[in-house]
Short mmCIF file of C-alpha atoms and ligand atoms in Angstrom, two decimals:
data_model
loop_
_atom_site.label_atom_id
_atom_site.label_comp_id
_atom_site.label_asym_id
_atom_site.label_seq_id
_atom_site.Cartn_x
_atom_site.Cartn_y
_atom_site.Cartn_z
CA MET A 1 80.97 58.91 97.44
CA LEU A 2 82.02 61.25 94.22
CA ALA A 3 78.05 61.89 93.84
CA ALA A 4 77.59 62.77 97.26
CA VAL A 5 80.39 65.13 97.16
CA ALA A 6 79.09 66.59 94.23
CA VAL A 7 75.60 66.84 95.58
CA PHE A 8 77.20 68.84 98.52
CA VAL A 9 78.91 71.13 96.38
CA VAL A 10 75.96 72.40 94.33
CA LEU A 11 74.04 72.47 97.85
CA MET A 12 76.78 75.06 98.73
CA LEU A 13 76.94 77.22 95.53
CA VAL A 14 72.78 77.37 95.79
CA VAL A 15 73.05 78.24 99.44
CA ILE A 16 76.05 80.94 98.48
CA ILE A 17 74.02 82.81 95.73
CA TYR A 18 70.40 82.54 97.67
CA THR A 19 71.54 84.12 100.61
CA ARG A 20 73.85 86.60 99.13
CA ASN A 21 70.91 87.50 96.70
CA SER A 22 68.15 87.40 99.28
CA LYS A 23 70.47 90.07 101.41
CA ASN A 24 70.35 92.40 98.37
CA ARG A 25 74.21 92.64 97.75
CA PRO A 26 75.28 94.90 94.96
CA PRO A 27 75.88 92.66 91.77
CA GLY A 28 79.59 91.87 90.65
CA PRO A 29 81.33 88.64 89.67
CA ARG A 30 80.73 85.20 90.93
CA GLY A 31 83.33 82.98 91.77
CA LEU A 32 83.88 79.75 94.06
CA PRO A 33 83.12 79.83 97.54
CA LEU A 34 86.27 80.58 99.31
CA ILE A 35 88.39 81.20 96.29
CA GLN A 36 86.10 83.66 95.11
CA GLN A 37 88.15 86.59 92.93
CA SER A 38 91.72 85.74 94.98
CA PHE A 39 92.69 84.37 92.05
CA SER A 40 91.36 87.10 89.27
CA MET A 41 93.10 90.21 91.07
CA ASN A 42 95.93 92.15 89.85
CA TYR A 43 97.06 92.65 93.38
CA VAL A 44 100.18 95.25 92.24
CA ARG A 45 97.58 97.11 89.61
CA LYS A 46 94.18 96.37 91.64
CA GLU A 47 92.79 99.39 89.85
CA GLU A 48 93.15 97.75 86.92
CA THR A 49 90.62 94.74 88.05
CA PHE A 50 88.79 97.32 89.88
CA THR A 51 87.91 99.27 86.52
CA LYS A 52 87.41 95.84 84.54
CA TRP A 53 84.85 94.94 86.84
CA ARG A 54 83.17 98.12 87.12
CA LYS A 55 82.64 98.25 83.16
CA GLN A 56 80.38 95.07 83.79
CA TYR A 57 78.70 95.56 87.14
CA GLY A 58 78.11 99.55 87.69
CA PRO A 59 79.17 101.78 90.10
CA ILE A 60 78.76 99.85 93.20
CA TYR A 61 79.94 96.09 93.01
CA GLN A 62 81.00 93.50 95.47
CA CYS A 63 83.76 90.90 94.96
CA SER A 64 85.80 88.97 97.53
CA ALA A 65 89.45 88.19 97.58
CA LEU A 66 92.02 86.77 100.01
CA GLY A 67 88.78 86.15 102.24
CA GLN A 68 87.75 89.73 102.31
CA THR A 69 84.44 90.88 101.32
CA ILE A 70 85.14 94.48 98.73
CA VAL A 71 82.53 96.89 98.04
CA VAL A 72 83.86 99.10 95.10
CA LEU A 73 82.78 102.48 94.19
CA SER A 74 83.14 104.66 91.48
CA ASP A 75 80.25 107.47 91.42
CA PRO A 76 81.69 110.39 93.28
CA ASP A 77 77.88 111.00 95.38
CA LEU A 78 78.23 107.54 96.51
CA ILE A 79 81.97 107.88 97.66
CA ARG A 80 80.52 110.90 99.39
CA GLU A 81 77.65 109.10 100.99
CA ALA A 82 79.48 106.58 102.37
CA PHE A 83 82.39 108.21 103.61
CA SER A 84 80.25 110.43 105.49
CA ARG A 85 78.88 107.82 107.76
CA PRO A 86 81.05 107.52 111.09
CA PHE A 87 81.41 103.87 111.30
CA THR A 88 82.88 103.42 107.70
CA ALA A 89 86.31 105.31 108.99
CA ASN A 90 87.85 101.84 110.07
CA ARG A 91 90.86 100.27 108.44
CA GLN A 92 91.23 96.42 108.05
CA GLU A 93 92.66 94.75 111.03
CA SER A 94 95.37 92.35 109.67
CA ASN A 95 97.69 90.34 111.46
CA VAL A 96 100.19 90.73 108.35
CA LEU A 97 100.27 94.37 109.30
CA LYS A 98 100.48 94.37 112.80
CA LEU A 99 104.31 92.68 112.34
CA PHE A 100 104.68 96.02 110.77
CA TYR A 101 103.13 97.83 113.65
CA ALA A 102 100.68 99.14 111.31
CA ASP A 103 97.94 98.42 113.92
CA ASN A 104 99.31 101.80 115.48
CA GLY A 105 100.17 105.07 113.34
CA ILE A 106 97.59 107.23 111.20
CA ILE A 107 97.10 105.26 108.28
CA PHE A 108 96.06 101.86 109.30
CA SER A 109 94.47 102.42 112.79
CA SER A 110 91.06 102.23 113.56
CA GLY A 111 88.78 103.46 116.61
CA GLU A 112 89.87 105.72 119.84
CA LEU A 113 93.71 105.24 118.74
CA TRP A 114 93.20 106.67 115.40
CA GLN A 115 90.61 109.59 116.35
CA GLN A 116 93.26 110.65 119.08
CA THR A 117 96.21 110.44 116.68
CA ARG A 118 94.67 112.03 113.71
CA ARG A 119 92.95 114.78 115.82
CA PHE A 120 96.23 115.32 117.28
CA THR A 121 98.45 115.27 114.29
CA LEU A 122 96.16 117.59 112.76
CA PHE A 123 96.60 119.88 114.95
CA HIS A 124 100.52 119.96 115.43
CA LEU A 125 100.53 119.99 111.55
CA ARG A 126 98.72 123.43 111.67
CA ASN A 127 100.67 124.89 114.42
CA PHE A 128 103.81 123.66 112.47
CA GLY A 129 102.94 125.76 109.49
CA MET A 130 100.05 124.06 107.27
CA GLY A 131 97.86 126.82 105.92
CA ARG A 132 100.61 129.50 107.43
CA THR A 133 103.53 131.64 106.27
CA GLN A 134 105.84 129.20 108.00
CA LEU A 135 104.93 126.09 105.84
CA GLU A 136 105.69 128.45 103.05
CA GLY A 137 108.99 129.15 103.75
CA LEU A 138 109.98 125.42 104.40
CA ILE A 139 108.97 124.77 101.01
CA GLN A 140 110.63 127.59 99.17
CA ASP A 141 113.56 126.94 100.81
CA GLN A 142 113.62 123.24 99.36
CA VAL A 143 112.39 124.85 95.85
CA SER A 144 115.63 127.31 95.69
CA ALA A 145 117.60 124.18 96.65
CA PHE A 146 116.25 122.00 93.70
CA VAL A 147 115.92 124.64 91.31
CA ASP A 148 119.57 126.04 91.66
CA ASP A 149 121.58 123.46 93.14
CA LEU A 150 120.16 120.28 90.98
CA VAL A 151 118.74 121.72 87.99
CA ALA A 152 120.49 124.86 87.36
CA PRO A 153 123.75 123.22 86.86
CA ASN A 154 122.45 120.64 84.35
CA VAL A 155 120.63 123.17 81.81
CA GLY A 156 120.76 121.84 78.36
CA LYS A 157 121.35 118.08 79.44
CA ALA A 158 119.52 114.96 79.87
CA MET A 159 118.64 114.38 83.44
CA SER A 160 116.77 112.52 86.05
CA ILE A 161 115.61 114.73 88.47
CA ASP A 162 114.11 111.44 90.85
CA LYS A 163 116.14 111.81 93.68
CA GLY A 164 116.43 115.20 94.04
CA LEU A 165 112.94 115.96 93.98
CA ARG A 166 112.37 112.87 96.59
CA ILE A 167 114.91 114.54 99.02
CA ALA A 168 113.99 118.09 98.57
CA ILE A 169 110.16 117.02 99.19
CA ALA A 170 111.37 114.78 101.97
CA ASN A 171 112.75 117.46 103.69
CA ILE A 172 109.26 119.49 103.94
CA ILE A 173 107.92 117.06 106.20
CA TRP A 174 110.98 115.60 107.71
CA GLY A 175 111.46 119.13 108.90
CA VAL A 176 107.97 119.32 110.29
CA VAL A 177 108.61 115.77 111.98
CA SER A 178 111.78 116.33 112.99
CA SER A 179 113.34 120.18 112.36
CA GLU A 180 116.23 118.22 110.50
CA ARG A 181 116.78 118.50 106.83
CA PHE A 182 118.83 116.00 104.49
CA THR A 183 121.90 117.03 102.01
CA ILE A 184 120.83 116.32 98.53
CA HIS A 185 123.53 113.45 98.35
CA ASP A 186 122.36 112.36 102.09
CA THR A 187 122.89 108.14 101.78
CA ARG A 188 120.69 107.80 105.17
CA ALA A 189 117.82 109.25 103.72
CA LEU A 190 118.12 107.67 100.14
CA GLU A 191 118.60 104.38 101.87
CA VAL A 192 115.26 105.00 104.10
CA MET A 193 113.37 105.61 100.77
CA ASP A 194 114.72 102.93 98.65
CA SER A 195 114.12 100.32 101.71
CA PHE A 196 110.30 101.37 101.11
CA ASP A 197 110.54 101.16 97.82
CA GLU A 198 111.66 97.58 97.80
CA VAL A 199 108.94 96.56 100.53
CA GLY A 200 106.42 97.40 97.95
CA LYS A 201 107.50 94.86 95.31
CA LEU A 202 107.18 91.87 98.40
CA THR A 203 103.49 92.06 97.36
CA GLY A 204 103.97 88.26 96.39
CA VAL A 205 105.15 87.53 100.31
CA PHE A 206 102.30 89.34 101.72
CA ILE A 207 99.52 87.71 99.54
CA LEU A 208 100.56 84.61 100.51
CA LEU A 209 100.20 85.34 104.28
CA PHE A 210 97.06 86.76 103.44
CA LEU A 211 95.83 83.50 102.09
CA PHE A 212 97.24 81.51 104.56
CA PRO A 213 97.99 82.94 107.95
CA VAL A 214 99.39 80.04 109.34
CA LEU A 215 102.25 80.62 107.07
CA GLU A 216 103.17 83.53 109.83
CA ARG A 217 104.42 80.78 112.26
CA PHE A 218 107.04 79.48 109.58
CA PRO A 219 110.40 80.59 110.05
CA ALA A 220 110.59 83.89 108.27
CA ARG A 221 113.48 83.03 106.07
CA LEU A 222 111.01 80.42 104.15
CA THR A 223 108.01 82.68 103.99
CA GLY A 224 110.67 85.49 102.59
CA LEU A 225 109.50 87.93 105.58
CA ASP A 226 112.75 87.91 107.14
CA LYS A 227 113.54 90.49 103.71
CA ALA A 228 110.16 92.68 104.87
CA TYR A 229 111.52 92.60 108.25
CA LYS A 230 115.05 93.56 107.32
CA LEU A 231 113.96 96.34 105.00
CA PHE A 232 111.31 97.71 107.43
CA SER A 233 114.29 97.91 110.37
CA ILE A 234 116.16 100.22 108.11
CA PRO A 235 113.98 103.31 108.47
CA MET A 236 113.41 102.48 112.01
CA ASP A 237 116.89 101.64 112.95
CA LYS A 238 118.45 104.53 110.97
CA LEU A 239 116.03 107.32 110.92
CA PHE A 240 113.11 107.36 113.05
CA GLN A 241 114.47 106.03 116.39
CA PRO A 242 117.43 107.95 116.42
CA ALA A 243 115.32 111.11 115.89
CA ILE A 244 113.20 109.85 118.84
CA ASP A 245 116.22 108.95 121.32
CA GLU A 246 117.77 112.57 120.39
CA HIS A 247 114.58 114.26 120.83
CA ALA A 248 113.83 112.06 124.28
CA ARG A 249 117.35 113.82 125.42
CA THR A 250 116.70 117.40 124.94
CA VAL A 251 112.45 117.74 125.09
CA ASP A 252 110.94 120.56 127.19
CA LEU A 253 108.38 118.43 128.28
CA ASN A 254 105.86 120.85 129.70
CA GLY A 255 107.31 123.37 127.18
CA GLU A 256 106.96 124.89 124.00
CA PRO A 257 107.44 121.72 121.11
CA ARG A 258 109.91 122.17 118.39
CA ASP A 259 108.33 119.70 116.47
CA TYR A 260 105.80 116.61 115.61
CA ILE A 261 108.21 114.49 117.44
CA ASP A 262 108.50 116.71 120.66
CA CYS A 263 104.39 116.92 120.58
CA LEU A 264 104.38 112.88 120.45
CA LEU A 265 106.80 112.56 123.40
CA GLN A 266 104.81 114.95 125.45
CA GLU A 267 101.93 113.07 124.43
CA GLN A 268 103.46 109.88 125.80
CA HIS A 269 104.15 111.59 129.10
CA ARG A 270 100.83 112.70 129.39
CA SER A 271 99.26 109.14 128.06
CA PRO A 272 101.83 106.29 128.10
CA ASP A 273 99.50 103.60 127.53
CA LEU A 274 98.24 105.13 124.53
CA PHE A 275 101.63 106.58 122.75
CA THR A 276 103.67 103.54 123.33
CA ASN A 277 107.01 103.72 120.93
CA ARG A 278 105.75 101.52 118.63
CA HIS A 279 102.74 103.83 117.91
CA MET A 280 105.17 107.14 117.93
CA LEU A 281 107.64 105.02 115.15
CA ARG A 282 104.82 103.97 112.97
CA SER A 283 102.84 107.81 113.51
CA ILE A 284 106.39 109.10 112.13
CA LEU A 285 106.24 106.54 109.75
CA ASP A 286 103.30 107.04 108.11
CA LEU A 287 103.53 110.98 108.25
CA PHE A 288 106.93 110.87 106.47
CA VAL A 289 105.91 108.25 103.78
CA ALA A 290 102.51 109.51 103.02
CA GLY A 291 104.08 113.03 102.85
CA TYR A 292 106.82 112.78 100.40
CA ASP A 293 105.91 109.50 97.87
CA THR A 294 102.29 111.08 96.84
CA THR A 295 103.60 114.41 95.99
CA THR A 296 106.98 113.68 94.38
CA THR A 297 105.55 111.33 92.52
CA THR A 298 102.45 113.90 91.60
CA LEU A 299 105.13 116.19 90.73
CA ARG A 300 106.83 113.48 88.10
CA TRP A 301 103.77 113.25 86.40
CA ALA A 302 103.40 117.33 86.30
CA PHE A 303 106.88 117.44 84.62
CA CYS A 304 105.83 114.56 82.16
CA PHE A 305 102.66 116.54 81.00
CA LEU A 306 104.74 119.61 80.61
CA CYS A 307 107.29 117.91 78.55
CA SER A 308 104.62 116.02 76.20
CA HIS A 309 102.41 119.31 76.04
CA PRO A 310 104.41 122.53 75.00
CA GLU A 311 101.48 124.75 74.32
CA VAL A 312 100.10 123.99 78.09
CA GLN A 313 103.89 124.64 79.35
CA ARG A 314 103.85 128.03 77.20
CA ARG A 315 99.99 129.09 79.00
CA LEU A 316 101.70 128.45 82.01
CA GLN A 317 104.68 130.28 81.89
CA ALA A 318 102.81 133.40 80.54
CA GLU A 319 100.73 133.44 83.37
CA VAL A 320 103.75 132.89 85.97
CA ARG A 321 105.55 135.87 84.13
CA ALA A 322 102.36 137.91 84.16
CA VAL A 323 101.63 137.56 87.89
CA ALA A 324 104.95 137.15 89.60
CA GLY A 325 106.99 138.27 86.72
CA ASP A 326 110.59 136.98 86.40
CA GLU A 327 112.55 138.53 89.45
CA ARG A 328 111.22 136.84 92.47
CA PRO A 329 109.75 133.54 92.74
CA PRO A 330 106.06 132.62 92.53
CA GLN A 331 104.43 132.97 95.99
CA LEU A 332 101.32 131.29 97.47
CA ALA A 333 100.10 134.62 97.81
CA ASP A 334 100.02 134.86 93.92
CA ARG A 335 97.48 131.62 93.24
CA PRO A 336 94.11 133.42 93.59
CA ARG A 337 95.30 135.07 90.16
CA MET A 338 96.82 132.21 88.78
CA PRO A 339 93.74 130.35 87.35
CA TYR A 340 95.17 128.16 85.00
CA THR A 341 98.16 126.69 87.28
CA ASP A 342 95.32 125.73 89.01
CA ALA A 343 93.38 123.84 86.66
CA PHE A 344 96.97 122.54 85.26
CA LEU A 345 97.37 120.98 88.89
CA MET A 346 94.02 119.76 88.89
CA GLU A 347 94.49 118.30 85.52
CA THR A 348 97.37 116.86 86.60
CA GLN A 349 95.81 114.79 89.84
CA ARG A 350 93.19 113.79 87.34
CA VAL A 351 95.11 112.12 84.72
CA ALA A 352 97.82 111.15 86.62
CA ASN A 353 95.58 109.07 89.67
CA VAL A 354 98.62 108.97 91.95
CA ALA A 355 96.48 107.17 94.60
CA PRO A 356 93.75 105.10 92.06
CA TYR A 357 92.15 103.39 94.99
CA GLY A 358 92.98 105.59 97.85
CA ILE A 359 93.10 103.24 100.66
CA GLU A 360 90.28 100.92 101.75
CA HIS A 361 88.09 101.62 104.38
CA VAL A 362 86.53 99.01 106.17
CA THR A 363 82.50 99.43 107.65
CA ALA A 364 81.83 98.57 111.07
CA GLU A 365 78.08 98.52 110.51
CA GLU A 366 75.80 96.71 107.72
CA PHE A 367 74.25 99.77 105.94
CA GLN A 368 72.12 100.92 102.91
CA LEU A 369 73.86 102.40 99.58
CA GLY A 370 72.32 103.13 96.27
CA GLY A 371 69.76 100.71 97.29
CA PHE A 372 71.93 97.93 98.20
CA THR A 373 72.78 96.38 101.37
CA VAL A 374 76.95 96.90 102.50
CA PRO A 375 77.57 94.04 104.84
CA GLN A 376 79.24 94.76 108.12
CA GLY A 377 83.09 94.26 107.72
CA ALA A 378 83.22 95.00 104.18
CA GLN A 379 86.05 96.88 102.75
CA ILE A 380 85.11 100.01 100.82
CA VAL A 381 87.29 100.73 97.75
CA PRO A 382 86.84 104.32 96.60
CA LEU A 383 87.81 103.60 92.87
CA LEU A 384 88.81 107.74 92.27
CA GLN A 385 90.21 106.63 89.08
CA ALA A 386 86.92 105.60 87.51
CA VAL A 387 85.59 108.96 89.14
CA HIS A 388 88.03 111.16 87.34
CA GLN A 389 88.11 108.93 83.99
CA ASP A 390 84.18 109.09 83.47
CA GLU A 391 83.02 110.09 80.26
CA ALA A 392 79.83 111.53 82.01
CA LEU A 393 81.63 113.61 84.53
CA PHE A 394 84.81 114.66 82.02
CA ALA A 395 84.49 114.82 78.32
CA GLU A 396 86.88 112.94 76.05
CA PRO A 397 88.54 111.71 79.77
CA LEU A 398 91.83 110.64 78.57
CA GLU A 399 92.69 113.84 76.83
CA PHE A 400 95.13 116.31 79.16
CA ARG A 401 93.17 119.33 78.89
CA PRO A 402 93.83 121.96 81.73
CA GLU A 403 90.89 124.25 80.44
CA ARG A 404 88.03 122.02 81.60
CA PHE A 405 88.14 123.61 84.68
CA LEU A 406 88.13 127.14 83.43
CA ASP A 407 84.89 128.93 82.65
CA ALA A 408 84.50 130.86 79.72
CA GLU A 409 85.88 134.11 81.42
CA GLY A 410 89.05 132.32 82.19
CA LYS A 411 88.14 131.80 86.02
CA LEU A 412 88.89 128.46 88.11
CA LYS A 413 85.65 126.39 88.02
CA PRO A 414 85.46 124.68 91.57
CA SER A 415 84.95 120.71 91.11
CA ARG A 416 83.18 118.47 93.51
CA VAL A 417 84.13 115.32 91.79
CA LEU A 418 87.70 115.78 91.11
CA MET A 419 88.69 113.89 94.52
CA PRO A 420 92.48 112.58 94.55
CA PHE A 421 92.83 113.31 98.44
CA SER A 422 89.42 111.38 99.04
CA VAL A 423 86.79 112.86 100.83
CA GLY A 424 85.14 112.51 104.89
CA LYS A 425 86.48 111.52 107.77
CA ARG A 426 89.25 109.69 106.74
CA SER A 427 90.31 112.07 103.85
CA CYS A 428 93.94 113.08 103.31
CA ILE A 429 95.43 115.36 106.31
CA GLY A 430 98.19 116.74 104.26
CA GLU A 431 96.29 118.23 101.49
CA ALA A 432 97.14 121.53 101.92
CA MET A 433 100.65 120.93 102.38
CA ALA A 434 100.69 119.07 98.98
CA ARG A 435 98.77 121.48 97.15
CA ALA A 436 100.97 124.29 98.09
CA GLU A 437 104.42 121.71 97.34
CA LEU A 438 102.75 121.12 93.98
CA PHE A 439 101.90 125.12 93.36
CA LEU A 440 105.53 126.36 94.43
CA PHE A 441 107.59 123.69 92.65
CA VAL A 442 105.76 123.82 89.35
CA THR A 443 105.55 127.59 89.33
CA ALA A 444 109.27 127.77 90.07
CA MET A 445 110.79 125.43 87.29
CA VAL A 446 108.41 127.08 84.36
CA GLN A 447 109.50 130.42 85.92
CA ARG A 448 113.06 129.61 84.97
CA PHE A 449 113.29 126.96 82.48
CA THR A 450 111.73 125.32 79.55
CA LEU A 451 111.25 121.87 80.16
CA ARG A 452 111.33 119.09 77.26
CA PHE A 453 112.19 115.46 76.86
CA PRO A 454 115.45 114.56 75.13
CA ASP A 455 115.38 114.67 71.42
CA GLY A 456 113.73 111.52 69.92
CA PHE A 457 112.17 110.53 73.15
CA ARG A 458 108.08 110.68 73.86
CA HIS A 459 106.69 108.76 77.30
CA ASP A 460 103.41 107.14 76.79
CA PHE A 461 101.86 107.37 79.99
CA SER A 462 102.85 104.01 81.11
CA VAL A 463 102.83 103.32 84.58
CA SER A 464 105.32 101.57 86.87
CA GLU A 465 104.72 98.22 87.39
CA SER A 466 107.14 98.25 90.45
CA LYS A 467 104.87 100.13 93.16
CA VAL A 468 101.64 99.18 94.85
CA LEU A 469 98.99 101.56 95.71
CA ILE A 470 100.66 104.12 93.79
CA ARG A 471 100.57 105.12 89.77
CA GLU A 472 103.92 106.31 89.35
CA PRO A 473 105.43 107.02 85.95
CA THR A 474 107.83 104.91 84.04
CA PRO A 475 111.21 107.03 84.20
CA PHE A 476 111.97 109.75 82.22
CA LEU A 477 114.72 112.23 81.78
CA LEU A 478 114.11 115.60 81.20
CA VAL A 479 116.32 118.55 79.75
CA ALA A 480 115.74 121.84 81.31
CA GLU A 481 116.65 124.90 79.04
CA SER A 482 117.11 128.58 80.40
CA LYS A 483 114.60 131.01 79.43
C1 HEM B 501 99.53 114.83 96.30
C2 HEM B 501 99.72 114.22 97.09
C3 HEM B 501 98.83 113.68 98.01
C4 HEM B 501 97.86 112.74 97.41
C5 HEM B 501 97.21 112.50 96.09
C6 HEM B 501 97.30 112.03 99.03
C7 HEM B 501 96.04 111.49 98.65
C8 HEM B 501 95.77 110.39 99.81
C9 HEM B 501 94.77 109.86 100.15
C10 HEM B 501 93.60 109.40 98.75
C11 HEM B 501 94.15 109.53 100.65
C12 HEM B 501 93.42 108.20 101.52
C13 HEM B 501 92.04 108.73 102.21
C14 HEM B 501 91.00 107.88 102.59
O1 HEM B 501 91.33 106.84 103.36
O2 HEM B 501 89.80 107.89 102.33
C15 HEM B 501 95.32 109.98 102.04
C16 HEM B 501 95.82 109.40 103.38
C17 HEM B 501 96.66 110.03 104.04
N1 HEM B 501 97.44 111.07 103.53
FE1 HEM B 501 97.82 111.81 101.68
N2 HEM B 501 98.08 112.71 99.66
C18 HEM B 501 99.19 113.24 99.69
C19 HEM B 501 99.90 114.03 100.45
C20 HEM B 501 99.85 113.79 101.50
C21 HEM B 501 101.25 114.53 102.20
C22 HEM B 501 102.17 115.80 101.62
C23 HEM B 501 100.64 113.91 103.77
C24 HEM B 501 101.56 114.68 105.04
C25 HEM B 501 101.49 115.53 105.62
C26 HEM B 501 99.81 113.00 103.59
C27 HEM B 501 99.52 112.43 104.87
C28 HEM B 501 98.30 111.42 104.84
C29 HEM B 501 97.95 110.54 105.87
C30 HEM B 501 98.54 110.58 107.33
C31 HEM B 501 96.77 109.74 105.53
C32 HEM B 501 95.81 108.84 106.43
C33 HEM B 501 94.78 109.58 106.89
C34 HEM B 501 94.08 108.96 107.65
O3 HEM B 501 93.85 107.68 107.68
O4 HEM B 501 93.16 109.27 108.56
N3 HEM B 501 99.13 113.20 102.22
N4 HEM B 501 96.11 110.76 101.17
#
């Protein structure tokens, strides 16, 4: 009996390996059938596992975890080529995500619903200020609230800027979405943002559910889902649903929309089947979270790099002074004359890798890429961090050196291989907003202050383990000195 089982297992392995090779699949780690690499993955810092295998198997490889085939790309041309195909723009379907409405909204939806919502959201984000002076006003209001109310009163003292920065950045996207603003001490906003952080810590629960979907049917308190539901209901009940209800009472369904929620309500009026309440809630949640978390984290890295590289900070200050002077805040119109500042922000995004592997896509069709066959239904992971740390593309990639993006005359060199917002049909829709925020916050801070770490402290650029998807620096305090 034992011998028969052993023969069966060996035969299975031979068949699996043979069919895999015969289909010209990308190379990759081998594992036991079904389990594959499920237990070799660091699910909190997936980019670390992906990078380790990249060194072994090259710029395109295949692995498999939690029942999902994954093709990992670390070459900028392969990423561009893969994401230029219309059929690679899908996301993973998952019963676990559905529990949190994630088959709706913008970030995790696919097909017709995603296409319509993305088109509609981009259109309205533009109408509400992206790339226009209206957006700059919204950002400048928050820059001055942050600088005047939070930083200036604490000059010379070691302080944490995290909470204030989060509120300021959240206010910009929340202003576009709902026309509302939080005050710097708004407990509701902080509670909502904390609940998102806490959901991020429940990775273990979600992995278990991906591995054993049947657990979904067990009582939620046994699987830990009850905690996830409770945290998820905080933003819904405290912020998003009340905002929809309030707008529904006052919206003019045929008039000029006041903000994104008005637009959603007008769309719902036109196509009630597509724009359900769940879809509206998830669309608002997606914009809100994507809108504050990545930008806040990038700014924290930027301030961390400024404190660690005083010579870079001095050069930035000199450029800000030369172009904007000391009397008025820097503006987006100054940007073309500030190549060093742009190079600093590009280098910040290259080294920080806030979204180290973007968000996984799924291909609806089998296709050829880099000489291999990518199977239908595979997840495609753009390992952006590996691109940004590739020695062949960036000399001494671990060094923080903004000059790498400047030519011999000090002019900005555009880069095709820097892709922090990903590329293609599913690339970040908030890129213009994020780039404006980064520029205005950083320039305003160095115009008014010189930033440093408290005496005796050095940040080692370590990454917080408490967050999935996003690389966030471990906490630090900074001291702002008046110039
Ligand atoms: C420095 C800040 C930011 C970074 C590094 C960043 C990065 C990214 C990346 C890598 C993706 C995945 C693209 C893909 O699937 O290929 C993405 C998607 C997205 N981002 Fe951003 N983002 C930032 C700021 C923003 C802001 C300010 C907003 C809101 C206005 C935003 C809204 C979104 C949305 C809605 C998606 C999903 C797009 C889709 O699935 O069609 N992001 N972002």
